[in-house]
Short mmCIF file of C-alpha atoms in Angstrom, two decimals:
data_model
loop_
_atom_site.label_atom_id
_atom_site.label_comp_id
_atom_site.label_asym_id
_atom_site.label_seq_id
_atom_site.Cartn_x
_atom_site.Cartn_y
_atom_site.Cartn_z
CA UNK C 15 6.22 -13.66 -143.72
CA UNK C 16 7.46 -12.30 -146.91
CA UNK C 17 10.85 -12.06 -146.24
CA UNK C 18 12.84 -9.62 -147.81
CA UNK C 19 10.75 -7.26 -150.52
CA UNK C 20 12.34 -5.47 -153.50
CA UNK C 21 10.58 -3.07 -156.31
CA UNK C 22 10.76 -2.55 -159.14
CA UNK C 23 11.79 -6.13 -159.94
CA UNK C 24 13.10 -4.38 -163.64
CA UNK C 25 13.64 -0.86 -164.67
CA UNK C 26 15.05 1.25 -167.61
CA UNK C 27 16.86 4.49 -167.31
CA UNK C 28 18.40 6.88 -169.43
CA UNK C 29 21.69 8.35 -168.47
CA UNK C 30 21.02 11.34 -166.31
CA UNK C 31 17.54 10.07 -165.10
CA UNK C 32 17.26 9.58 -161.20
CA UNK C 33 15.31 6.88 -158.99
CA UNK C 34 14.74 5.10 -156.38
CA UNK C 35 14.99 1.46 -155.36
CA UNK C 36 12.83 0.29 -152.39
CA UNK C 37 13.51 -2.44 -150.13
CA UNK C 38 11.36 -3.69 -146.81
CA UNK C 39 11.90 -6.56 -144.42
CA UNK C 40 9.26 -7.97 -142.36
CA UNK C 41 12.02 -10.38 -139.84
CA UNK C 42 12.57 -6.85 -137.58
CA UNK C 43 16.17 -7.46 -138.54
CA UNK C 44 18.39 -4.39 -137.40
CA UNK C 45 20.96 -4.77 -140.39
CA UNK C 46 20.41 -3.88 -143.93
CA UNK C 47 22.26 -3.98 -146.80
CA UNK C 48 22.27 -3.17 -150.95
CA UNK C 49 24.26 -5.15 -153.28
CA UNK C 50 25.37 -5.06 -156.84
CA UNK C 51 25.73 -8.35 -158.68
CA UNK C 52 27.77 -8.06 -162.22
CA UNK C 53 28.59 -11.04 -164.21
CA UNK C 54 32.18 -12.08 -162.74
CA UNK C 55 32.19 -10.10 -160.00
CA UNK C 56 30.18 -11.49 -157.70
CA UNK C 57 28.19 -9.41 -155.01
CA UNK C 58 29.63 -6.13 -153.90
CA UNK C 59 28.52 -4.15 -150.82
CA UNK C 60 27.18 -0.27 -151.56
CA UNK C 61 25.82 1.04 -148.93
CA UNK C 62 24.58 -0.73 -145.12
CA UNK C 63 22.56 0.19 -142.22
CA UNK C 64 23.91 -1.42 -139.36
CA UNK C 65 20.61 -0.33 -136.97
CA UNK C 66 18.14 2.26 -137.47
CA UNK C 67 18.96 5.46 -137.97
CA UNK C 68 22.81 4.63 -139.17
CA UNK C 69 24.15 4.14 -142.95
CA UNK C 70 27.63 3.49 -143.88
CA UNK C 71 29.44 3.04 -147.36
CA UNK C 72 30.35 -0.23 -148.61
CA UNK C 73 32.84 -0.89 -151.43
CA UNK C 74 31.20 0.55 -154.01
CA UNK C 75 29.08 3.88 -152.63
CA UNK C 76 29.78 5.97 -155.64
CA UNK C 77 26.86 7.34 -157.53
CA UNK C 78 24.29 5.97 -154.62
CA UNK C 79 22.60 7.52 -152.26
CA UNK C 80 20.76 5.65 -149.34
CA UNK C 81 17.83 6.05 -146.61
CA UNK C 82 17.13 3.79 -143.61
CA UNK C 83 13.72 4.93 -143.27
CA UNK C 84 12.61 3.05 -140.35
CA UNK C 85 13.83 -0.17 -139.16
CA UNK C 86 11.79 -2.41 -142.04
CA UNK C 87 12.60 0.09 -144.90
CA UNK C 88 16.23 1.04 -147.00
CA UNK C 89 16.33 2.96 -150.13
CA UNK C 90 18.52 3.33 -152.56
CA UNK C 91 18.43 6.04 -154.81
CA UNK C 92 20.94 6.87 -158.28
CA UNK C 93 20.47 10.35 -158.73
CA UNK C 94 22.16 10.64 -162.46
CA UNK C 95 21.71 7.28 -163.54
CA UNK C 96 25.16 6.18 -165.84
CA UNK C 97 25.61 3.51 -167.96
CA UNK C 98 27.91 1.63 -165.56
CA UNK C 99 25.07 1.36 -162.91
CA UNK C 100 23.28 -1.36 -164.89
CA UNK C 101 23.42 -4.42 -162.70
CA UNK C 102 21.50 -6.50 -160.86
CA UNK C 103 20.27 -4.66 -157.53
CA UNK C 104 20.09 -7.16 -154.31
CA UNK C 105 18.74 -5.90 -150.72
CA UNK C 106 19.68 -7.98 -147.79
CA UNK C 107 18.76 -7.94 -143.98
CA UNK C 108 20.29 -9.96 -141.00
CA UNK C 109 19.62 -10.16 -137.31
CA UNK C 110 22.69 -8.40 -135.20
CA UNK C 111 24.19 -11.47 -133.22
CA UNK C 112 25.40 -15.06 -133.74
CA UNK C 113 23.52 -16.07 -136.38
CA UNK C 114 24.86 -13.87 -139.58
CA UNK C 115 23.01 -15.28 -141.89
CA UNK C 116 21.56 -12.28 -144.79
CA UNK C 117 18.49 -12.85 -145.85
CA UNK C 118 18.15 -11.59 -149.43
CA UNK C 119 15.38 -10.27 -151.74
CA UNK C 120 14.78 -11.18 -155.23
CA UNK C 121 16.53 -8.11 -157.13
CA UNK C 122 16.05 -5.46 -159.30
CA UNK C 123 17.33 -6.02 -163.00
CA UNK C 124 18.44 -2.27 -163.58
CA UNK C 125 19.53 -1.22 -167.47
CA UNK C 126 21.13 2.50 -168.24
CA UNK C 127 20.78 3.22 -171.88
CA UNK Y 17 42.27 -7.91 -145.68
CA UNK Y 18 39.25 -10.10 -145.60
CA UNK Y 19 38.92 -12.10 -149.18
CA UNK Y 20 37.44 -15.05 -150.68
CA UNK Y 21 38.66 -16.63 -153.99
CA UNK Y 22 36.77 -19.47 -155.69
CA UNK Y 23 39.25 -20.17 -158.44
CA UNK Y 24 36.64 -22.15 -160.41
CA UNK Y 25 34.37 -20.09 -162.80
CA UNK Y 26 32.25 -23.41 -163.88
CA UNK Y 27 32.12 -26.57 -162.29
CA UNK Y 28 30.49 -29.34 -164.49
CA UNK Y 29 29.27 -32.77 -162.98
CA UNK Y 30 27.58 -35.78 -164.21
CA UNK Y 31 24.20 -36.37 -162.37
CA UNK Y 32 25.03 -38.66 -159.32
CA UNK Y 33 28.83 -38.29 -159.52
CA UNK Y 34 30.32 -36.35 -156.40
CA UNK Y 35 30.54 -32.76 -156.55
CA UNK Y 36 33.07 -30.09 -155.04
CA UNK Y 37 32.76 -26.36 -155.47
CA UNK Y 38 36.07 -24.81 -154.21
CA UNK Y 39 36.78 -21.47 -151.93
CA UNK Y 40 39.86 -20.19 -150.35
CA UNK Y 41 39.38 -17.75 -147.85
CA UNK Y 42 41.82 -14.88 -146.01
CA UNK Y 43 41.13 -13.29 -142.89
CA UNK Y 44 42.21 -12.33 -139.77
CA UNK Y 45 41.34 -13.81 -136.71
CA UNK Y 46 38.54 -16.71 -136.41
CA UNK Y 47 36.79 -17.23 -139.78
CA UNK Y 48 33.13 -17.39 -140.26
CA UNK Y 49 32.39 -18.62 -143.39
CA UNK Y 50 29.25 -19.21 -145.25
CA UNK Y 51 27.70 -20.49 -148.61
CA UNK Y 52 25.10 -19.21 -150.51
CA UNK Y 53 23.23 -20.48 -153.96
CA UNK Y 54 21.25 -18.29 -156.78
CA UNK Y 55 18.85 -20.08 -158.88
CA UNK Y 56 18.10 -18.09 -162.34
CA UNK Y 57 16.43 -14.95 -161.68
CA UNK Y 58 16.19 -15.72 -157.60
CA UNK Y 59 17.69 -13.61 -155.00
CA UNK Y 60 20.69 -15.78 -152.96
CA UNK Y 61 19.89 -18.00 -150.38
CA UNK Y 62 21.68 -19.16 -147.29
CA UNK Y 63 23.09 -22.72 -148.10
CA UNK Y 64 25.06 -23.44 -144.81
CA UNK Y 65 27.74 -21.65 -142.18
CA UNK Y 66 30.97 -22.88 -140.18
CA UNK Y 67 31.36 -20.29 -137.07
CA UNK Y 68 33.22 -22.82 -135.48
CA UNK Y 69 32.95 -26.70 -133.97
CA UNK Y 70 33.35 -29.66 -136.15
CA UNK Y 71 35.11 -29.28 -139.30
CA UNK Y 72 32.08 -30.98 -141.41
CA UNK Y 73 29.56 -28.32 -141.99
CA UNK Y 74 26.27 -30.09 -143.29
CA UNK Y 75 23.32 -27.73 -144.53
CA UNK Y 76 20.57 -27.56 -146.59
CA UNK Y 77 19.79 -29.91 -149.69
CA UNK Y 78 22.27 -32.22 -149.11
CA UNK Y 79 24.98 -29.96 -149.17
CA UNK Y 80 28.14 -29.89 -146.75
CA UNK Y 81 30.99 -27.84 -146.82
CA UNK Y 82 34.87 -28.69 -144.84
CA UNK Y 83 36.52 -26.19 -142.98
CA UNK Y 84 40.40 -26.89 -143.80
CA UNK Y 85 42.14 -24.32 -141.16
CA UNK Y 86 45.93 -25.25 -142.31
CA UNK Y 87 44.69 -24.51 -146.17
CA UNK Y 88 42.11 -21.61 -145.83
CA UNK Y 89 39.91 -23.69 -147.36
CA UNK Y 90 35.84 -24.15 -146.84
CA UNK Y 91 34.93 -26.26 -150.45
CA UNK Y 92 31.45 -27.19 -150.66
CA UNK Y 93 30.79 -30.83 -151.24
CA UNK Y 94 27.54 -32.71 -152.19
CA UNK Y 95 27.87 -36.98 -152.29
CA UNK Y 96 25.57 -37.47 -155.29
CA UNK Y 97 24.67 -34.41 -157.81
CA UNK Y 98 21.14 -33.30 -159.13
CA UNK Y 99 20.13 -32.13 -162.25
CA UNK Y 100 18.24 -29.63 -160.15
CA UNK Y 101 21.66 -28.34 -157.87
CA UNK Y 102 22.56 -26.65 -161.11
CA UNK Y 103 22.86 -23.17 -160.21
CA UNK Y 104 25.40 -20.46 -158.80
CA UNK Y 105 27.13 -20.76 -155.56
CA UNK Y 106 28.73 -18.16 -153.59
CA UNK Y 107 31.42 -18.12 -151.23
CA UNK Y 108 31.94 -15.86 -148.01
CA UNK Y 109 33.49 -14.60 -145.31
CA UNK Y 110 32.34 -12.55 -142.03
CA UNK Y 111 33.71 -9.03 -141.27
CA UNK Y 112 32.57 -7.98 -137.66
CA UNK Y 113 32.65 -4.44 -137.18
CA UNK Y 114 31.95 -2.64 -133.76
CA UNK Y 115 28.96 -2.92 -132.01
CA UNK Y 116 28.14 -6.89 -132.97
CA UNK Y 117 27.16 -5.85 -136.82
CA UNK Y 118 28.56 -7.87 -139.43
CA UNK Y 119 28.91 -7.38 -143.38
CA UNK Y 120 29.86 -10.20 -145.94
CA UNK Y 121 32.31 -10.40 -148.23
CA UNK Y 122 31.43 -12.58 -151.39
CA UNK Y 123 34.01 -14.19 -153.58
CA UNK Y 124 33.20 -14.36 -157.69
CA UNK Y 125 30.55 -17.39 -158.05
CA UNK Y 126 30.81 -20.44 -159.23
CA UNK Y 127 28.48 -21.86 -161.76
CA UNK Y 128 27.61 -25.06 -161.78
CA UNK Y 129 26.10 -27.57 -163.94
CA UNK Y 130 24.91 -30.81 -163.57
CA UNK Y 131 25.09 -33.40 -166.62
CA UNK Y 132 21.99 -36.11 -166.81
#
């Protein structure tokens, strides 16, 4: 199993320029999640998929957009990338239950210019 | 409000001395509390959990952590430090919504390093 999947592992923007972050789990977790790591900060919740076909905002949605494709798959997408975005992007999945444990991928080193 | 404080921003340990990484936690109801570790460049991963039973949490690596109920306290402890536990450790806390899904809420990091 690989776990939890993340690409691009880096990426450069200018401000104004859109993408899209891609993240796929192979556990058949229902939950997803993206994360923003900045130094200080610690990890703070944009956007999750509790199951399939639901997203909700986290603490930080602003700016983001996201997709819960299928079960395996969540997007995230910056459609007018800012300077403020640049961060470290971190998908996570977990099974619904007792267990709670995220599982995370390896990140996405984003940079705005 | 759910919150987690780890009012350490560096911890710094001489190889096989006794380490402590400290967390406070607030919450309400039953916590469930967790720690997590990032190695340079790595993604978190999941160190150890209390959800609730004895008090002495032991997990990966060595690591344990003590659930303190009358301080709000969950500090992760390791006997004898490694060079190679040098890394950053997270601290967090449950919040259940409806329907069984959870989210976490992470506190700040703490870094720590381990002297030879």
């Amino acid at each position: 199993n690989a776990g939890v999947t993340q690409t691009p592992k880096f990426q450069v923007l200018k401000t104004g320029q859109s993408m899209t972050l891609q993240c796929a789990q192979d556990m058949n977790h229902n939950s997803m999640y993206w994360y923003r790591q900045d130094p200080g900060m610690g990890l703070r919740l944009i956007y999750y998929s509790a199951s399939e076909g639901t997203t909700d905002k986290g603490e930080v949605p602003n700016g983001y957009n996201v997709s819960r494709l299928n079960k395996r798959e969540f997007s995230l997408r910056l459609e007018s990338a800012a300077p403020s975005q640049t961060s470290v992007y971190f998908c996570a999945s977990s099974e619904r239950g007792n267990s709670y444990e995220q599982y995370f991928g390896p990140g996405t080193r984003l940079t705005v210019t | 409000a759910q919150s987690v404080a780890q009012p350490e921003d560096q911890v710094n340990v001489a190889e096989g001395n006794p380490l402590t990484v400290k967390c406070t936690y607030s919450v309400s109801g039953n916590p469930y509390l967790f720690w997590y570790v990032q190695y340079p460049n790595r993604g978190l991963q999941f160190l150890l959990k209390y959800i609730t039973g004895d008090n002495l949490v032991k997990g990966s690596y060595g690591f344990e952590a003590e659930f303190n109920k009358s301080q709000t306290s969950f500090h992760l402890k390791k006997p004898s430090a490694l060079v190679s536990d040098s890394a950053l450790y997270f601290c967090a806390v449950r919040f259940l919504f409806s329907g069984g899904y959870n989210k976490l809420i992470f506190g700040a990091g703490t870094r720590l390093a381990v002297h030879p």
